[in-house]
Amino acid sequence: MNIENLSCNKSFDGWHKQYSHFSETLNCTMRFAIYLPPQASNGDKVPALYWLSGLTCTDENFMQKAGAQRIAAELGMAIIAPDTSPRGDGVADDDSYDLGKGAGFYVNATQAPWSQHYRMYDYVLNELPALVESMFPVSQQRSIAGHSMGGHGALVLALRNPELYRSVSAFSPITNPVNCPWGKKAFGAYLGKDTASWADYDASMLMRKASAFVPALVDQGEADNFLAEQLKPEILEAAAKHSGYPLELNRREGFDHSYYFIASFIEQHLRFHAEHLYR
């Protein structure tokens, strides 16, 4: 598989690298970032955390703002951050920020014109890990995390594929997209009017009926402007209680939806994942 290195920066004795490649799944050129801790330079395969970002973001936001590299270097953990949607001149788009480019919602679109490219679920689940594991000293031990739209994606991927992920965490996730404006808009466009199909991408609905468990950690800021209308953590919490799901949900007083919030608690999340990746 051909990939092109776009940038390379030493960080905490590891390396942050950015690559582009043609995605067969998405039918366009995609970009992703990877942080390889110093342990990977010894030829040892290291476990991986896949990070999914939120609306309007790219692969760069988390890597530049979260301050995760220091702890990842200590723990010997790779971090892989894909873009949030397909990109390119031939890729369908919308004028609004919450649909189209930058707003892939980590689903496999079934409706035209989105279905030609918008298959982020399959890309994150299959194509990207296969590429990473074949090209870098990264093992098949995977965890997954994300923020907002990416928190939704991380939870859905882990809940639907518990055999593939050791743990899952999220900051400010969209927990019940079938019942919030962001989710209804995106799912209506990407998945169509048959709302029965939407349930496959709703973390609260999946957690409520779960029988196989991936340890889950969620942090939610109490000063988040999107809390009541879009995020609805209480629905996810009720779903976990119903199924007995091992969910730790922390409500953080005074914190908002920004990367200031993520940077404040990313160390706890990385140590949570390391505990399960190295178990």
Short mmCIF file of C-alpha atoms in Angstrom, two decimals:
data_model
loop_
_atom_site.label_atom_id
_atom_site.label_comp_id
_atom_site.label_asym_id
_atom_site.label_seq_id
_atom_site.Cartn_x
_atom_site.Cartn_y
_atom_site.Cartn_z
CA MET A 1 0.00 0.00 0.00
CA ASN A 2 1.40 3.40 -0.95
CA ILE A 3 1.41 6.09 1.71
CA GLU A 4 3.07 9.49 1.60
CA ASN A 5 4.76 11.06 4.59
CA LEU A 6 3.66 14.69 4.95
CA SER A 7 5.41 15.68 8.17
CA CYS A 8 7.62 14.28 10.91
CA ASN A 9 8.29 15.82 14.34
CA LYS A 10 10.16 14.43 17.31
CA SER A 11 8.11 14.59 20.50
CA PHE A 12 9.07 13.22 23.94
CA ASP A 13 11.64 10.94 22.23
CA GLY A 14 8.93 9.51 20.02
CA TRP A 15 7.72 10.68 16.64
CA HIS A 16 4.58 12.42 15.42
CA LYS A 17 4.06 11.70 11.75
CA GLN A 18 1.37 12.68 9.26
CA TYR A 19 0.55 10.62 6.19
CA SER A 20 -1.78 10.59 3.22
CA HIS A 21 -2.98 7.55 1.29
CA PHE A 22 -5.70 6.58 -1.15
CA SER A 23 -8.58 4.92 0.67
CA GLU A 24 -10.39 2.16 -1.20
CA THR A 25 -13.17 2.30 1.39
CA LEU A 26 -13.79 6.04 1.01
CA ASN A 27 -12.78 6.33 -2.66
CA CYS A 28 -10.60 9.39 -2.02
CA THR A 29 -7.25 10.44 -0.61
CA MET A 30 -7.24 10.47 3.18
CA ARG A 31 -4.90 11.84 5.80
CA PHE A 32 -4.07 10.48 9.23
CA ALA A 33 -1.60 11.22 12.03
CA ILE A 34 0.29 8.74 14.16
CA TYR A 35 2.32 9.20 17.31
CA LEU A 36 4.91 6.45 17.79
CA PRO A 37 6.34 6.36 21.33
CA PRO A 38 10.08 5.79 21.88
CA GLN A 39 9.48 2.10 22.60
CA ALA A 40 8.49 1.63 18.95
CA SER A 41 11.98 2.68 17.86
CA ASN A 42 13.37 -0.48 19.48
CA GLY A 43 11.51 -2.64 16.99
CA ASP A 44 8.89 -3.62 19.54
CA LYS A 45 5.25 -3.54 18.50
CA VAL A 46 3.26 -1.22 20.73
CA PRO A 47 -0.49 -1.16 21.45
CA ALA A 48 -2.60 1.55 19.86
CA LEU A 49 -5.23 4.07 20.83
CA TYR A 50 -7.38 5.25 17.91
CA TRP A 51 -8.66 8.79 18.45
CA LEU A 52 -11.76 10.11 16.65
CA SER A 53 -12.25 13.87 16.59
CA GLY A 54 -15.42 15.94 16.46
CA LEU A 55 -17.28 18.20 14.05
CA THR A 56 -15.14 20.48 11.84
CA CYS A 57 -11.91 18.82 13.05
CA THR A 58 -9.14 17.04 11.15
CA ASP A 59 -6.36 14.68 12.22
CA GLU A 60 -4.45 17.69 13.59
CA ASN A 61 -6.68 18.97 16.41
CA PHE A 62 -6.05 16.27 18.97
CA MET A 63 -2.36 15.87 18.19
CA GLN A 64 -1.69 19.59 18.54
CA LYS A 65 -3.99 20.53 21.43
CA ALA A 66 -4.57 17.58 23.77
CA GLY A 67 -1.06 17.24 25.19
CA ALA A 68 -1.21 13.46 24.96
CA GLN A 69 2.29 12.68 23.70
CA ARG A 70 4.12 12.91 27.03
CA ILE A 71 1.95 10.28 28.69
CA ALA A 72 1.77 8.13 25.55
CA ALA A 73 5.58 8.11 25.49
CA GLU A 74 5.71 7.02 29.12
CA LEU A 75 3.11 4.30 28.59
CA GLY A 76 4.51 3.02 25.29
CA MET A 77 1.27 3.62 23.43
CA ALA A 78 0.80 4.64 19.80
CA ILE A 79 -1.97 7.13 19.00
CA ILE A 80 -3.61 7.13 15.58
CA ALA A 81 -5.87 10.01 14.58
CA PRO A 82 -7.77 9.82 11.27
CA ASP A 83 -9.52 12.72 9.60
CA THR A 84 -13.21 13.13 10.43
CA SER A 85 -14.59 12.65 6.93
CA PRO A 86 -13.70 12.02 3.29
CA ARG A 87 -12.10 14.97 1.50
CA GLY A 88 -11.51 16.08 -2.08
CA ASP A 89 -13.06 17.96 -4.98
CA GLY A 90 -15.34 15.07 -5.94
CA VAL A 91 -16.62 14.40 -2.42
CA ALA A 92 -20.17 15.51 -1.60
CA ASP A 93 -20.43 18.42 0.81
CA ASP A 94 -22.93 20.77 2.43
CA ASP A 95 -22.78 24.46 3.33
CA SER A 96 -23.45 23.77 7.01
CA TYR A 97 -20.70 22.77 9.44
CA ASP A 98 -22.56 19.72 10.76
CA LEU A 99 -22.99 17.82 7.49
CA GLY A 100 -20.54 16.78 4.79
CA LYS A 101 -16.80 17.39 4.97
CA GLY A 102 -15.60 17.46 8.56
CA ALA A 103 -18.83 15.80 9.69
CA GLY A 104 -18.66 12.14 8.65
CA PHE A 105 -20.29 10.92 11.90
CA TYR A 106 -18.45 7.60 11.60
CA VAL A 107 -21.31 5.87 9.77
CA ASN A 108 -21.55 3.98 6.49
CA ALA A 109 -23.82 6.19 4.40
CA THR A 110 -26.50 4.43 2.35
CA GLN A 111 -28.04 7.47 0.62
CA ALA A 112 -26.91 9.35 -2.49
CA PRO A 113 -24.75 11.35 -2.93
CA TRP A 114 -23.11 10.48 0.40
CA SER A 115 -22.81 6.72 -0.10
CA GLN A 116 -20.06 7.06 -2.72
CA HIS A 117 -17.54 8.26 -0.14
CA TYR A 118 -18.95 8.52 3.39
CA ARG A 119 -18.06 5.13 4.90
CA MET A 120 -16.08 6.26 7.91
CA TYR A 121 -17.30 3.36 10.06
CA ASP A 122 -15.66 0.77 7.80
CA TYR A 123 -12.58 2.96 7.34
CA VAL A 124 -11.90 3.25 11.08
CA LEU A 125 -12.88 -0.35 11.81
CA ASN A 126 -11.01 -2.12 9.01
CA GLU A 127 -8.95 -0.22 6.48
CA LEU A 128 -7.03 2.18 8.73
CA PRO A 129 -5.96 -0.42 11.35
CA ALA A 130 -4.91 -2.84 8.60
CA LEU A 131 -2.75 -0.11 7.05
CA VAL A 132 -1.24 0.96 10.37
CA GLU A 133 -0.49 -2.57 11.54
CA SER A 134 1.17 -3.46 8.24
CA MET A 135 3.30 -0.30 7.95
CA PHE A 136 4.28 0.54 11.55
CA PRO A 137 5.45 -1.30 14.70
CA VAL A 138 1.90 -1.31 16.05
CA SER A 139 0.16 -4.40 17.42
CA GLN A 140 -3.42 -5.57 17.12
CA GLN A 141 -4.09 -4.56 20.73
CA ARG A 142 -6.46 -1.64 20.19
CA SER A 143 -8.44 0.81 22.26
CA ILE A 144 -10.54 3.67 20.94
CA ALA A 145 -11.51 7.13 22.15
CA GLY A 146 -12.96 10.37 20.85
CA HIS A 147 -14.58 13.74 21.45
CA SER A 148 -18.15 14.84 20.72
CA MET A 149 -19.01 13.39 17.28
CA GLY A 150 -15.85 11.31 17.69
CA GLY A 151 -16.95 10.19 21.14
CA HIS A 152 -20.14 8.94 19.51
CA GLY A 153 -18.05 7.11 16.90
CA ALA A 154 -15.72 5.55 19.45
CA LEU A 155 -18.57 4.27 21.62
CA VAL A 156 -20.45 2.84 18.64
CA LEU A 157 -17.39 1.07 17.21
CA ALA A 158 -16.52 -0.48 20.58
CA LEU A 159 -20.10 -1.46 21.40
CA ARG A 160 -20.58 -3.13 18.03
CA ASN A 161 -17.15 -4.80 17.97
CA PRO A 162 -16.26 -5.73 21.58
CA GLU A 163 -13.87 -8.44 20.40
CA LEU A 164 -11.62 -5.86 18.68
CA TYR A 165 -11.19 -3.21 21.39
CA ARG A 166 -9.75 -3.51 24.90
CA SER A 167 -11.36 -0.30 26.16
CA VAL A 168 -13.25 2.80 25.03
CA SER A 169 -13.42 6.36 26.31
CA ALA A 170 -15.04 9.61 25.28
CA PHE A 171 -15.12 13.28 26.08
CA SER A 172 -18.51 14.99 25.68
CA PRO A 173 -19.91 12.30 23.37
CA ILE A 174 -23.13 12.58 21.39
CA THR A 175 -24.69 9.69 23.28
CA ASN A 176 -28.17 9.49 21.77
CA PRO A 177 -27.94 10.87 18.20
CA VAL A 178 -31.34 9.56 17.15
CA ASN A 179 -32.83 12.09 19.58
CA CYS A 180 -30.70 15.20 19.08
CA PRO A 181 -30.52 17.82 16.29
CA TRP A 182 -26.98 16.95 15.15
CA GLY A 183 -27.78 13.26 14.91
CA LYS A 184 -31.17 13.64 13.26
CA LYS A 185 -29.71 15.90 10.56
CA ALA A 186 -26.72 13.67 9.83
CA PHE A 187 -28.52 10.35 10.03
CA GLY A 188 -31.40 11.61 7.91
CA ALA A 189 -28.97 12.60 5.17
CA TYR A 190 -26.53 9.69 5.38
CA LEU A 191 -28.88 6.84 6.34
CA GLY A 192 -32.27 7.95 5.01
CA LYS A 193 -35.76 8.32 6.40
CA ASP A 194 -36.03 4.78 7.76
CA THR A 195 -35.12 5.56 11.35
CA ALA A 196 -34.89 1.85 12.25
CA SER A 197 -31.43 1.80 10.66
CA TRP A 198 -30.29 4.66 12.85
CA ALA A 199 -30.22 2.44 15.95
CA ASP A 200 -27.03 0.74 14.71
CA TYR A 201 -25.19 4.03 15.32
CA ASP A 202 -26.71 5.11 18.63
CA ALA A 203 -24.48 4.43 21.62
CA SER A 204 -27.27 4.59 24.19
CA MET A 205 -29.45 2.13 22.29
CA LEU A 206 -26.50 -0.21 21.74
CA MET A 207 -25.39 -0.02 25.38
CA ARG A 208 -28.89 -0.70 26.63
CA LYS A 209 -28.98 -4.10 24.89
CA ALA A 210 -25.27 -4.97 25.20
CA SER A 211 -24.29 -8.45 26.38
CA ALA A 212 -20.53 -8.26 25.69
CA PHE A 213 -18.74 -5.47 27.52
CA VAL A 214 -15.78 -3.21 26.71
CA PRO A 215 -14.74 -1.12 29.74
CA ALA A 216 -15.94 2.45 29.11
CA LEU A 217 -14.91 5.82 30.54
CA VAL A 218 -16.79 9.04 29.74
CA ASP A 219 -16.04 12.57 30.91
CA GLN A 220 -18.61 15.33 30.48
CA GLY A 221 -18.19 19.00 31.32
CA GLU A 222 -21.07 20.51 33.25
CA ALA A 223 -20.56 23.92 31.58
CA ASP A 224 -20.78 22.45 28.07
CA ASN A 225 -23.04 24.59 25.87
CA PHE A 226 -24.24 21.48 24.04
CA LEU A 227 -24.96 19.38 27.11
CA ALA A 228 -28.76 19.40 27.30
CA GLU A 229 -29.69 19.64 23.61
CA GLN A 230 -27.07 17.52 21.87
CA LEU A 231 -25.12 15.27 24.27
CA LYS A 232 -27.58 13.84 26.82
CA PRO A 233 -25.20 11.79 29.02
CA GLU A 234 -28.05 10.86 31.34
CA ILE A 235 -29.50 8.63 28.58
CA LEU A 236 -26.23 6.73 28.22
CA GLU A 237 -26.01 6.39 32.00
CA ALA A 238 -29.53 4.96 32.16
CA ALA A 239 -28.69 2.51 29.37
CA ALA A 240 -25.62 1.29 31.26
CA LYS A 241 -27.65 0.80 34.41
CA HIS A 242 -30.24 -1.22 32.47
CA SER A 243 -27.70 -3.65 30.99
CA GLY A 244 -25.16 -3.62 33.80
CA TYR A 245 -22.57 -2.12 31.49
CA PRO A 246 -19.20 -1.19 33.09
CA LEU A 247 -19.44 2.54 32.40
CA GLU A 248 -17.66 5.18 34.46
CA LEU A 249 -19.26 8.56 33.72
CA ASN A 250 -17.69 11.61 35.34
CA ARG A 251 -19.39 14.99 35.38
CA ARG A 252 -16.79 17.75 35.59
CA GLU A 253 -17.96 21.02 37.14
CA GLY A 254 -17.03 24.18 35.23
CA PHE A 255 -15.59 22.46 32.14
CA ASP A 256 -16.89 23.17 28.63
CA HIS A 257 -16.72 21.44 25.22
CA SER A 258 -13.21 22.60 24.30
CA TYR A 259 -9.74 21.08 24.14
CA TYR A 260 -8.98 22.82 27.45
CA PHE A 261 -11.31 20.19 28.92
CA ILE A 262 -9.69 17.33 27.01
CA ALA A 263 -6.17 18.42 27.97
CA SER A 264 -7.21 18.55 31.64
CA PHE A 265 -8.18 14.85 31.77
CA ILE A 266 -6.38 13.16 28.87
CA GLU A 267 -3.80 11.65 31.24
CA GLN A 268 -6.51 9.80 33.15
CA HIS A 269 -7.93 8.48 29.87
CA LEU A 270 -4.57 7.28 28.56
CA ARG A 271 -3.77 5.52 31.83
CA PHE A 272 -7.24 3.91 31.76
CA HIS A 273 -6.54 2.55 28.27
CA ALA A 274 -3.02 1.41 29.16
CA GLU A 275 -4.41 -0.61 32.06
CA HIS A 276 -6.53 -2.61 29.62
CA LEU A 277 -4.12 -2.67 26.68
CA TYR A 278 -1.41 -4.22 28.85
CA ARG A 279 -3.57 -6.50 30.92
#
